PDB file of C-alpha atoms and ligand atoms in Angstrom:
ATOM      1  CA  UNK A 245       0.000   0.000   0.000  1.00  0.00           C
ATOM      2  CA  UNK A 246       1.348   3.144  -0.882  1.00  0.00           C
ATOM      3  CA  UNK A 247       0.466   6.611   1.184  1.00  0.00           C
ATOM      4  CA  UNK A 248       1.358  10.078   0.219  1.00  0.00           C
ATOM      5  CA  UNK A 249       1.652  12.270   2.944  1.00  0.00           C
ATOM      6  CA  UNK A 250       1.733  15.394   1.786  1.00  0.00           C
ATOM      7  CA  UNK A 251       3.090  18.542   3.999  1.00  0.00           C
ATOM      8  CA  UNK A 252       1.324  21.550   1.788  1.00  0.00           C
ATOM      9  CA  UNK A 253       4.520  23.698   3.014  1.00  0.00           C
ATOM     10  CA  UNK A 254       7.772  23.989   1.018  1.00  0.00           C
ATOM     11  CA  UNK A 255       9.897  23.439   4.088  1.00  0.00           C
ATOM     12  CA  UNK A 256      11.617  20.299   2.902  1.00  0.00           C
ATOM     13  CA  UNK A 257      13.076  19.772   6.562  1.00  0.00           C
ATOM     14  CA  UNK A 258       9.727  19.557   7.998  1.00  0.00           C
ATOM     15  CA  UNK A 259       8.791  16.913   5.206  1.00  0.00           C
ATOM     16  CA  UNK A 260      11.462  14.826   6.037  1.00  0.00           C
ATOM     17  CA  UNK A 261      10.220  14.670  10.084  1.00  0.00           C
ATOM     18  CA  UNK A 262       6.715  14.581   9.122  1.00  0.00           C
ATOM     19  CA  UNK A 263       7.998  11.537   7.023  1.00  0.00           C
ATOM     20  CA  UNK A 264       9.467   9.728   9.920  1.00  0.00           C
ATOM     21  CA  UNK A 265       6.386  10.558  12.042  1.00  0.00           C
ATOM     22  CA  UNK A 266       4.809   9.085   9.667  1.00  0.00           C
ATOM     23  CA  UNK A 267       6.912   5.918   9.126  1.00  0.00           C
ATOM     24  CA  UNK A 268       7.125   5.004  13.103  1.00  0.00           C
ATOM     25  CA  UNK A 269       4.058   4.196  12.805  1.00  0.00           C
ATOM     26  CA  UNK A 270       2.936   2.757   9.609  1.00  0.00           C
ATOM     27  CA  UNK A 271       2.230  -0.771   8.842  1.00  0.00           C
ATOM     28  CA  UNK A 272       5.472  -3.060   7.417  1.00  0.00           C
ATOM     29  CA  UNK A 273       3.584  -3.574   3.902  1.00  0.00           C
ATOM     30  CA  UNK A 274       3.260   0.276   3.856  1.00  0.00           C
ATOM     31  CA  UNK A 275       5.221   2.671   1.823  1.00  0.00           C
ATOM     32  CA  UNK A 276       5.106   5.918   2.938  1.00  0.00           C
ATOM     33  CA  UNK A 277       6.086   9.015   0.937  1.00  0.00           C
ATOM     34  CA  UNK A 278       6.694  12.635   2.400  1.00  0.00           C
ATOM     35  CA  UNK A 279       6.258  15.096  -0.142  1.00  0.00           C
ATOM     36  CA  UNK A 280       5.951  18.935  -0.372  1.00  0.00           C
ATOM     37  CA  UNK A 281       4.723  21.629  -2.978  1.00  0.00           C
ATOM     38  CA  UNK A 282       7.022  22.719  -5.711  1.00  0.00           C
ATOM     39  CA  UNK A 283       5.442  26.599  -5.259  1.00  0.00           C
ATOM     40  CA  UNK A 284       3.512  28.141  -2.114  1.00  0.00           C
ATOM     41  CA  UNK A 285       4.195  29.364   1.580  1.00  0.00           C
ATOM     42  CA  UNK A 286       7.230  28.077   3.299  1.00  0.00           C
ATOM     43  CA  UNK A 287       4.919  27.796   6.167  1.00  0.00           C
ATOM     44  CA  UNK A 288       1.279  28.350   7.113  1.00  0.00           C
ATOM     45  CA  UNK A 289      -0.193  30.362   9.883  1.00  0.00           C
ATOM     46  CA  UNK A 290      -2.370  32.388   8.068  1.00  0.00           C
ATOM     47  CA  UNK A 291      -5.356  32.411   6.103  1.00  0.00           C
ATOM     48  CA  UNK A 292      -3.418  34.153   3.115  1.00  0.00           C
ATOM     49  CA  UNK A 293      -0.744  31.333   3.290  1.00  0.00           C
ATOM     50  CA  UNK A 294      -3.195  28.815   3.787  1.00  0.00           C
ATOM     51  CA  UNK A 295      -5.214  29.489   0.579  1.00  0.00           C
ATOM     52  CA  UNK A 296      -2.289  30.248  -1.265  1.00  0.00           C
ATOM     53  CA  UNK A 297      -0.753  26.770  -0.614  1.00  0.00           C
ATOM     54  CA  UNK A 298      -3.320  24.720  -2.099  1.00  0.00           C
ATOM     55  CA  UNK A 299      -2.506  25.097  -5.332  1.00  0.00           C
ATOM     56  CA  UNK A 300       0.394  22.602  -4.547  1.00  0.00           C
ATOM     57  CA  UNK A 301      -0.952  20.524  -2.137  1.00  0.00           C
ATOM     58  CA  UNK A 302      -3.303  19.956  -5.430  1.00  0.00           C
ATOM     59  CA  UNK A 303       0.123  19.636  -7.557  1.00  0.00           C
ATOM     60  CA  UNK A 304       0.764  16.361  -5.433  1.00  0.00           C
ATOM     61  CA  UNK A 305      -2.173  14.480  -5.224  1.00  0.00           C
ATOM     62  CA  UNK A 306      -2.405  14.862  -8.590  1.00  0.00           C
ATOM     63  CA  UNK A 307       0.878  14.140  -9.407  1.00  0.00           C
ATOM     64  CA  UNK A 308       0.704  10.657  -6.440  1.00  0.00           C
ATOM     65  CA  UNK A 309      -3.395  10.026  -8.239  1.00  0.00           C
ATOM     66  CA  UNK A 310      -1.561   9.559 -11.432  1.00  0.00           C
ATOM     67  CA  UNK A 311       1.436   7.461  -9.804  1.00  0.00           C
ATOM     68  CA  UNK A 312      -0.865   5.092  -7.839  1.00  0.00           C
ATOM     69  CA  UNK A 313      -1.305   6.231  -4.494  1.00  0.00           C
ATOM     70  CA  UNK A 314      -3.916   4.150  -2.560  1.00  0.00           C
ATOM     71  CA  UNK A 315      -4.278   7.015   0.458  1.00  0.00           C
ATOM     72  CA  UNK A 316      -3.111  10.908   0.896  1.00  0.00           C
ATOM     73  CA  UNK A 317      -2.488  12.774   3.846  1.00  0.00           C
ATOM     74  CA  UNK A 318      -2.692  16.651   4.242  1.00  0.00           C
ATOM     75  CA  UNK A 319      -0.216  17.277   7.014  1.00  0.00           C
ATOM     76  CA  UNK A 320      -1.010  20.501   8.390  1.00  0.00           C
ATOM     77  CA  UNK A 321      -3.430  21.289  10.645  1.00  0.00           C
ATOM     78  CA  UNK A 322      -5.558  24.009   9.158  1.00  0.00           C
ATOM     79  CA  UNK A 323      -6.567  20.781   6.903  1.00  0.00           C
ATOM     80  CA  UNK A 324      -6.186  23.318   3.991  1.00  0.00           C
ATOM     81  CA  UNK A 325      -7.674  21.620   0.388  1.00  0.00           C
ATOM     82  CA  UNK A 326      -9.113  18.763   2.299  1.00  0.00           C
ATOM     83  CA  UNK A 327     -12.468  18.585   0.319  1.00  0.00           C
ATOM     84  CA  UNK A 328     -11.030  20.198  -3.375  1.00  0.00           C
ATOM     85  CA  UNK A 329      -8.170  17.032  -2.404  1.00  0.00           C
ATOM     86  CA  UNK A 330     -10.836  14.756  -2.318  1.00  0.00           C
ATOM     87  CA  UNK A 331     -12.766  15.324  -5.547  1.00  0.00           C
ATOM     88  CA  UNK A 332      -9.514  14.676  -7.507  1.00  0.00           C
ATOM     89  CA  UNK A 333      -8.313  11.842  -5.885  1.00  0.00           C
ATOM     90  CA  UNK A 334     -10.184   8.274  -5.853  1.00  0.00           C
ATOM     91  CA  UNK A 335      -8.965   6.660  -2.469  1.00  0.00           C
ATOM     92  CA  UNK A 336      -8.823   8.244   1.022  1.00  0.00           C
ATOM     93  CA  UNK A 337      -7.901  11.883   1.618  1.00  0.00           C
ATOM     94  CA  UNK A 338      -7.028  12.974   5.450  1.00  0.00           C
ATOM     95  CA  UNK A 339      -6.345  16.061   7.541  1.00  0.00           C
ATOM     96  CA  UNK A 340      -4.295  15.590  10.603  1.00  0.00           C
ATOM     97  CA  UNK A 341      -6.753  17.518  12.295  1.00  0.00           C
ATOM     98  CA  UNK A 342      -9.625  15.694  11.308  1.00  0.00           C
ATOM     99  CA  UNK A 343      -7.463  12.316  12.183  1.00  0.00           C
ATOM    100  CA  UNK A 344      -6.149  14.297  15.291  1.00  0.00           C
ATOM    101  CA  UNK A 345      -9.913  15.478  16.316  1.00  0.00           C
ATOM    102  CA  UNK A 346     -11.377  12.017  16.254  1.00  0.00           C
ATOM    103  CA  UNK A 347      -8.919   9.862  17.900  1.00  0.00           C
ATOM    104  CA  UNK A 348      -8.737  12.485  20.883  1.00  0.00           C
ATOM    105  CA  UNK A 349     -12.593  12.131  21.032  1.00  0.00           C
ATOM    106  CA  UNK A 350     -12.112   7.841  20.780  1.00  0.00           C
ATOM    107  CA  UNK A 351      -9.984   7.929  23.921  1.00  0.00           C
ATOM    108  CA  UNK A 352     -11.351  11.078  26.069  1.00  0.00           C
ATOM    109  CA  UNK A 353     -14.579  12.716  27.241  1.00  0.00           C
ATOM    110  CA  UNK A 354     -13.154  16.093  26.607  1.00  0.00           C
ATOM    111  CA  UNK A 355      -9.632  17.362  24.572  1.00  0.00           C
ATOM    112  CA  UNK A 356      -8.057  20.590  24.049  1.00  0.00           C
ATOM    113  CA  UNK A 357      -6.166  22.182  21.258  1.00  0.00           C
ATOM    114  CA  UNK A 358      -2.222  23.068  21.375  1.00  0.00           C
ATOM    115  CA  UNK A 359      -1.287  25.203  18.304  1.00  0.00           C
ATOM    116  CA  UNK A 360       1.374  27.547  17.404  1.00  0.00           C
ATOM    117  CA  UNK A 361       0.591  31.586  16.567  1.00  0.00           C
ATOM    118  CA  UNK A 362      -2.718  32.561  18.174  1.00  0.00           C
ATOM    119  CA  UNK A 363      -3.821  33.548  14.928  1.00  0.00           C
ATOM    120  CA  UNK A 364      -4.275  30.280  14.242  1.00  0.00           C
ATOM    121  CA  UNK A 365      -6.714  29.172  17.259  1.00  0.00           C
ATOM    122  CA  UNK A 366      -9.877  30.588  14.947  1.00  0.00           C
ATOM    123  CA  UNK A 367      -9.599  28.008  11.845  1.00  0.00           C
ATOM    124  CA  UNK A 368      -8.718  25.314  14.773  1.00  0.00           C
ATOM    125  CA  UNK A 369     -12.271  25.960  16.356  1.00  0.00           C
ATOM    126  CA  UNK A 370     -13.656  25.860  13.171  1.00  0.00           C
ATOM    127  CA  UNK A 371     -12.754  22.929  12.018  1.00  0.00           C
ATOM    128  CA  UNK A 372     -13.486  20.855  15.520  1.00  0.00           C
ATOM    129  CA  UNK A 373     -17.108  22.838  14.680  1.00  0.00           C
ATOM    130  CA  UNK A 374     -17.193  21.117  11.137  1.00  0.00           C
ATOM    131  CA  UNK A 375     -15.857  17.500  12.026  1.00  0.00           C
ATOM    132  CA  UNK A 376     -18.878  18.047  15.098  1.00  0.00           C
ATOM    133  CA  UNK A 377     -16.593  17.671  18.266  1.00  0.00           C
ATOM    134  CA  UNK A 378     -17.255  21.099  19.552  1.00  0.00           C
ATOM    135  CA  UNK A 379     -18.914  20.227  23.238  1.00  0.00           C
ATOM    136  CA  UNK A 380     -15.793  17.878  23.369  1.00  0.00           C
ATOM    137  CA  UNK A 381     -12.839  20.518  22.856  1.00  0.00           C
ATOM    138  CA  UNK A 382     -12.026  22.216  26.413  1.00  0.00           C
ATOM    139  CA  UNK A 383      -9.803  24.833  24.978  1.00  0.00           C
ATOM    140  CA  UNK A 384      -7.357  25.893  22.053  1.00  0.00           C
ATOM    141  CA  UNK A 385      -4.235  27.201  23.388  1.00  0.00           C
ATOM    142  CA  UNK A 386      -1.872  28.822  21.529  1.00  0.00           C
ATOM    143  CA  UNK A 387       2.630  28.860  22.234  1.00  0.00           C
ATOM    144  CA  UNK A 388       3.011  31.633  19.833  1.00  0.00           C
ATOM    145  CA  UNK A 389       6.117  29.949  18.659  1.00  0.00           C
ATOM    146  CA  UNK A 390       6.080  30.380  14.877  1.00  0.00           C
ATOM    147  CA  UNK A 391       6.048  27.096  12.571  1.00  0.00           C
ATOM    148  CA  UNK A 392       9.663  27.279  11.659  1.00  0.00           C
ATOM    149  CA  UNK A 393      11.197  28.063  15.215  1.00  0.00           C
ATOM    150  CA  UNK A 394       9.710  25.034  16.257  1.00  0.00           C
ATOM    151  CA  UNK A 395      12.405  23.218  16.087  1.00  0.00           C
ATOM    152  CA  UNK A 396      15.089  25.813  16.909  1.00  0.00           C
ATOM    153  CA  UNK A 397      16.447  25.149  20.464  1.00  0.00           C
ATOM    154  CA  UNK A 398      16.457  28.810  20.975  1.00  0.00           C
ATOM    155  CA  UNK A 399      12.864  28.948  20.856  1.00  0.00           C
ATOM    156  CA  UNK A 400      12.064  26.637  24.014  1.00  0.00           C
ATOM    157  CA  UNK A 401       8.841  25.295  21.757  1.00  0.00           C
ATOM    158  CA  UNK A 402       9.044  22.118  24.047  1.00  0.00           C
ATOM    159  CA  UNK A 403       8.628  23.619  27.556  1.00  0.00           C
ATOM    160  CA  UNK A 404       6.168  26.034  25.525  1.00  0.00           C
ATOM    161  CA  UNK A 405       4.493  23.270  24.504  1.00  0.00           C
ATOM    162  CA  UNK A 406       4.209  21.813  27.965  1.00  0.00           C
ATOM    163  CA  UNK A 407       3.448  24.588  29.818  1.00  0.00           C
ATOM    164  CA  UNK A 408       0.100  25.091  27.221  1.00  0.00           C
ATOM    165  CA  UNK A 409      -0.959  21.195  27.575  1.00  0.00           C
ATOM    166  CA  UNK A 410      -0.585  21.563  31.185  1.00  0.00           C
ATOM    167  CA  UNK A 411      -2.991  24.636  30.672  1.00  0.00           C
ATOM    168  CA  UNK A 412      -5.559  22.033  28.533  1.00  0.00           C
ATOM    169  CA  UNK A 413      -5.332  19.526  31.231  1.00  0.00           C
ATOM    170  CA  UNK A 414      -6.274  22.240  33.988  1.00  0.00           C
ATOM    171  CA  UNK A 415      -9.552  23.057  31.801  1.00  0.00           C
ATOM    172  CA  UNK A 416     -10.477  19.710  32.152  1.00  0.00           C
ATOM    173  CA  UNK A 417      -9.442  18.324  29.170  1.00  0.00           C
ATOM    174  CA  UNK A 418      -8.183  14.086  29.190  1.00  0.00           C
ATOM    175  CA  UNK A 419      -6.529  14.388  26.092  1.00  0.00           C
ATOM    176  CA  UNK A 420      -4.208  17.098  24.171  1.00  0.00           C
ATOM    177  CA  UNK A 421      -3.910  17.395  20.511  1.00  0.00           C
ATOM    178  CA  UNK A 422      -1.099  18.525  18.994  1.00  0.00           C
ATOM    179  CA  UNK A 423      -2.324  21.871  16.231  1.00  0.00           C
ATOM    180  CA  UNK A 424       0.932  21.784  14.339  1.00  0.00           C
ATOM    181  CA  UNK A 425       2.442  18.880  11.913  1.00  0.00           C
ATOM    182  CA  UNK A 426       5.702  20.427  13.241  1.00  0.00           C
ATOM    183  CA  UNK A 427       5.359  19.357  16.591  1.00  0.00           C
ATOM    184  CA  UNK A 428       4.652  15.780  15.874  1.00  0.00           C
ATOM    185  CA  UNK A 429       8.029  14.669  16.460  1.00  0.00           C
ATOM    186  CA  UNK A 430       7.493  15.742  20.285  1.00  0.00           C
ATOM    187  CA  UNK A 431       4.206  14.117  20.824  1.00  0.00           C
ATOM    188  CA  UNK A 432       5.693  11.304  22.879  1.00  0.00           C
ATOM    189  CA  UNK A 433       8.113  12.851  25.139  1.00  0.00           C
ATOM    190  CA  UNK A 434       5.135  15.534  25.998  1.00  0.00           C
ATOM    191  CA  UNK A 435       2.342  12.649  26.653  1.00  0.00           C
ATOM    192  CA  UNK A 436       5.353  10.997  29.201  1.00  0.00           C
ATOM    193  CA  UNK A 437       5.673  14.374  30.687  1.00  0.00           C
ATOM    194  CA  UNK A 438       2.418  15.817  31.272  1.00  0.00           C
ATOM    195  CA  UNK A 439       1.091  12.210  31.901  1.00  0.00           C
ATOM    196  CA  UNK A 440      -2.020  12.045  29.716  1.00  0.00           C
ATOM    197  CA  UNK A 441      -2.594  11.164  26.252  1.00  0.00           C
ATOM    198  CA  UNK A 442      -1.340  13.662  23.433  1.00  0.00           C
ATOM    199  CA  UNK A 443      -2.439  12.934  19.737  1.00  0.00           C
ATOM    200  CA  UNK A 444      -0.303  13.889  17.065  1.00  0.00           C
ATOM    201  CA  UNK A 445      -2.383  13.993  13.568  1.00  0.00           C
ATOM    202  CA  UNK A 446       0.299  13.015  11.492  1.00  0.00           C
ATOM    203  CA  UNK A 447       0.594   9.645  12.830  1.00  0.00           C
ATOM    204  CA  UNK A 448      -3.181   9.472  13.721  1.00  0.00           C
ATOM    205  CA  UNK A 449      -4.147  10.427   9.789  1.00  0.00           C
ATOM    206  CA  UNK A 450      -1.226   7.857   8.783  1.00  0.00           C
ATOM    207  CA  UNK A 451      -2.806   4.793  10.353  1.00  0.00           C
ATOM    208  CA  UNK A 452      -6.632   5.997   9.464  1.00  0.00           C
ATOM    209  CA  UNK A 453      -5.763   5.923   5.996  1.00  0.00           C
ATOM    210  CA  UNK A 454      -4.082   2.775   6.087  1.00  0.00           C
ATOM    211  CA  UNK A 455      -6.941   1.155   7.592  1.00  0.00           C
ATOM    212  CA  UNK A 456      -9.740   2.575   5.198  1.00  0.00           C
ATOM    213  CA  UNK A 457      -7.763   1.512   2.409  1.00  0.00           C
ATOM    214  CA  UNK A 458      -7.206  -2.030   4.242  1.00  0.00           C
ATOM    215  CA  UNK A 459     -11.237  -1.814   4.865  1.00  0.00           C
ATOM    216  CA  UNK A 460     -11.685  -1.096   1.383  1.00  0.00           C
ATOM    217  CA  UNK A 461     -13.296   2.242   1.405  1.00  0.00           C
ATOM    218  CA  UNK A 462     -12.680   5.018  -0.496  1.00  0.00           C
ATOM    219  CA  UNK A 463     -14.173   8.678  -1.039  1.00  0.00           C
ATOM    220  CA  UNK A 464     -17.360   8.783  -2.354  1.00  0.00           C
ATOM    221  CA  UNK A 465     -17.736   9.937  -5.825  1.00  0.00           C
ATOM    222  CA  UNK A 466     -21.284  10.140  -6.451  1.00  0.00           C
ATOM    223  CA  UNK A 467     -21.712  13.488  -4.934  1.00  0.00           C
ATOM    224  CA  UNK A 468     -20.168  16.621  -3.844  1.00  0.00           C
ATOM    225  CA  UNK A 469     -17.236  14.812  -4.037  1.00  0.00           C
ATOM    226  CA  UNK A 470     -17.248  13.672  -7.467  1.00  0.00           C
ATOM    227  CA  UNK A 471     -14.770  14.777  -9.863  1.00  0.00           C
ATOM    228  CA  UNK A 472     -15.143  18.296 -10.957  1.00  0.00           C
ATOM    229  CA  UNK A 473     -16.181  19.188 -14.117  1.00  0.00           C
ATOM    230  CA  UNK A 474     -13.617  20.290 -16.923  1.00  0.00           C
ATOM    231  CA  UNK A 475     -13.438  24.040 -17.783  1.00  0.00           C
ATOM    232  CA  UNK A 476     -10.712  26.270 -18.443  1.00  0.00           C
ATOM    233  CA  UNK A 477      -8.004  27.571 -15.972  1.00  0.00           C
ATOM    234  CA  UNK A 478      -6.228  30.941 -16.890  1.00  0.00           C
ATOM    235  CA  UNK A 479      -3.110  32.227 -16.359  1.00  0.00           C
ATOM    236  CA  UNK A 480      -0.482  31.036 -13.720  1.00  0.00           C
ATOM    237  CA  UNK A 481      -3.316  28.563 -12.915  1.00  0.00           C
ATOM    238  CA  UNK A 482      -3.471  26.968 -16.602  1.00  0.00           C
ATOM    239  CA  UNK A 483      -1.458  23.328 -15.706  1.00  0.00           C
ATOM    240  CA  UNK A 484      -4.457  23.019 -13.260  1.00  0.00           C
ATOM    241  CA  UNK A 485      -7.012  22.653 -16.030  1.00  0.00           C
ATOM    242  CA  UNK A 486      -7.781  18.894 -15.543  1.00  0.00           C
ATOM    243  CA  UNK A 487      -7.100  16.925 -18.161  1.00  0.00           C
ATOM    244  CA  UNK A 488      -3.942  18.920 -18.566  1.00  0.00           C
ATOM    245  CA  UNK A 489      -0.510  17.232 -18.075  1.00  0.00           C
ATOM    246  CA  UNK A 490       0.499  16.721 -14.761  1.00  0.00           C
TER     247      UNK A 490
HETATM  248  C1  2AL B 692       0.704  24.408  10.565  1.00  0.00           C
HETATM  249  C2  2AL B 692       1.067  23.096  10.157  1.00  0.00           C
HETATM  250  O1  2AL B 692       0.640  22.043  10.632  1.00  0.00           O
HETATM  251  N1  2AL B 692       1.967  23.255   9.144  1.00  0.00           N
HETATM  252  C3  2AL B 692       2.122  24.581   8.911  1.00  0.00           C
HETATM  253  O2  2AL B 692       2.875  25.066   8.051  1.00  0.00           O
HETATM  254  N2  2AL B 692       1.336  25.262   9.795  1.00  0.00           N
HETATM  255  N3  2AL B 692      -0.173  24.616  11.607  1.00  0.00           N
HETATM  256  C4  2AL B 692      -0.227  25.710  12.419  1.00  0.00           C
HETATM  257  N4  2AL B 692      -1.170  25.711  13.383  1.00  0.00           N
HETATM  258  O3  2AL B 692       0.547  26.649  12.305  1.00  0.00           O
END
C-alpha cells in the first residue's frame, strides 16, 4: 500500500520529520512518501498562506493520483484543500486535524487544542465545529512559537508546549492534541511528561488511511465529491485545467 503524505509547506526539513512521524508508525507492507509543494508558503499560519498553498498541495495528489497512491495525507493542521483534495483523488484523503480530532474524542470525554501563533486558534475551532466535536474541545491554546522556530532550540517550543498542555489539562481536558504537523516529532516525550494522552495527527491520519484503504473504502464519488467538471483555468493557474498534463 502506498500513502502520500503530503506537507502543503515547502519546508523540505519539515517533510522529512513529518515523514518519519509518519513511518514510526505505519504498517510493514506500507510505503510511505513525504512530499511537499514545488510553489507556495514556506509555512502556514495564516489564512493568506493557507489558501495560497493549495494550489500545490493539489500539484501532489495529482501528481501521487496519477502514480498510484492508494491514500493521501494533508499534514497541516488548518486541513487546507481537504475537500477540493478529495474530488480529484479516488482513495482516502485525510487532515491531521480531522485524524487528530477524532482519535482524541475515541480515547477522552473532553480534549483541548495546542497550536502555534494565536492567529491560528480561529480556523482550529472551526474545524473541531465542522468534524462536530465542539462540546468535546475544552480549549485551544496557543505557544506563539512560529512554525519554523519550532524546532530551533532557541525557541524553548518544548517547555512552551508543555506549559500550554498543562494549561488544557487544567480546563479539564483528558486528552491534548497537537495543532501543528511540526510538533509531531514531540508528541511522545510531551504525553510521558504531562502524563495524559497527546495525539499527534500526522501519525493518527497515517494509520486511518491505512486502515480505510485495508477496509476497502474510499471517497465517495457520487456526490459533492465527485470529480469536478472540466473548464478552463487561466493564467499562472493553466497546468491546473484537468485533463492537462500533470
Ligand atoms: C501548521 C502546520 O501544521 N503546518 C504549517 O505550516 N502550519 N499549523 C499551524 N497551526 O501553524
Amino acid at each position: 500500500m502506498l500513502i502520500r503524505v503530503v506537507n502543503p509547506n515547502t519546508t523540505a526539513s519539515m517533510t522529512e520529520s513529518i515523514g518519519r512521524c509518519a513511518r514510526e508508525v505505519a504498517g510493514p507492507s506500507t510505503l510511505v512518501e513525504a512530499v511537499n509543494p514545488s510553489m507556495g508558503p514556506a509555512s502556514i499560519e495564516s489564512h493568506y498562506e493557507e489558501s495560497l498553498a493549495v494550489p500545490g498541495l493539489l500539484e501532489q495528489v495529482r501528481e501521487g493520483e496519477a502514480g498510484g497512491v492508494d491514500a493521501f495525507v494533508v499534514a497541516c493542521f488548518g486541513d487546507p484543500g481537504l475537500d477540493a483534495a478529495r474530488e480529484i483523488a479516488s482513495g482516502p484523503v485525510l487532515g491531521i486535524a480531522e485524524a487528530a480530532i477524532h482519535a482524541a474524542a475515541m480515547i477522552g470525554r473532553t480534549f483541548g487544542i495546542v497550536t502555534t501563533l494565536g492567529r491560528t486558534t480561529g480556523r482550529a475551532h472551526e474545524l473541531v465545529q465542522r468534524y462536530g466535536f465542539a462540546d468535546v474541545c475544552v480549549a485551544v491554546r496557543a505557544c506563539e512559537i512560529p512554525v519554523l522556530e519550532l524546532d530551533d532550540p532557541a525557541s524553548d517550543a518544548y517547555g512552551k508546549v508543555v506549559a500550554e498542555c498543562r494549561e488544557v489539562l487544567a480546563l479539564g481536558a483528558d486528552a491534548v492534541v497537537l495543532g501543528c504537523a511540526g510538533m509531531a516529532d514531540l508528541c511522545h516525550r510531551l504525553s510521558d511528561e504531562i502524563g495524559a494522552p497527546v495525539v499527534d495527527g500526522v501519525s493518527a491520519a497515517t494509520v486511518f488511511a491505512e486502515s480505510l484503504v485495508r477496509l476497502r473504502l474510499a471517497t465517495g464519488k457520487r456526490g459533492e465529491y465527485a470529480t469536478p467538471p472540466l473548464k478552463p483555468m487561466a493564467g499562472l493557474l493553466a497546468e491546473f485545467e484537468l485533463g492537462a498534463r500533470v
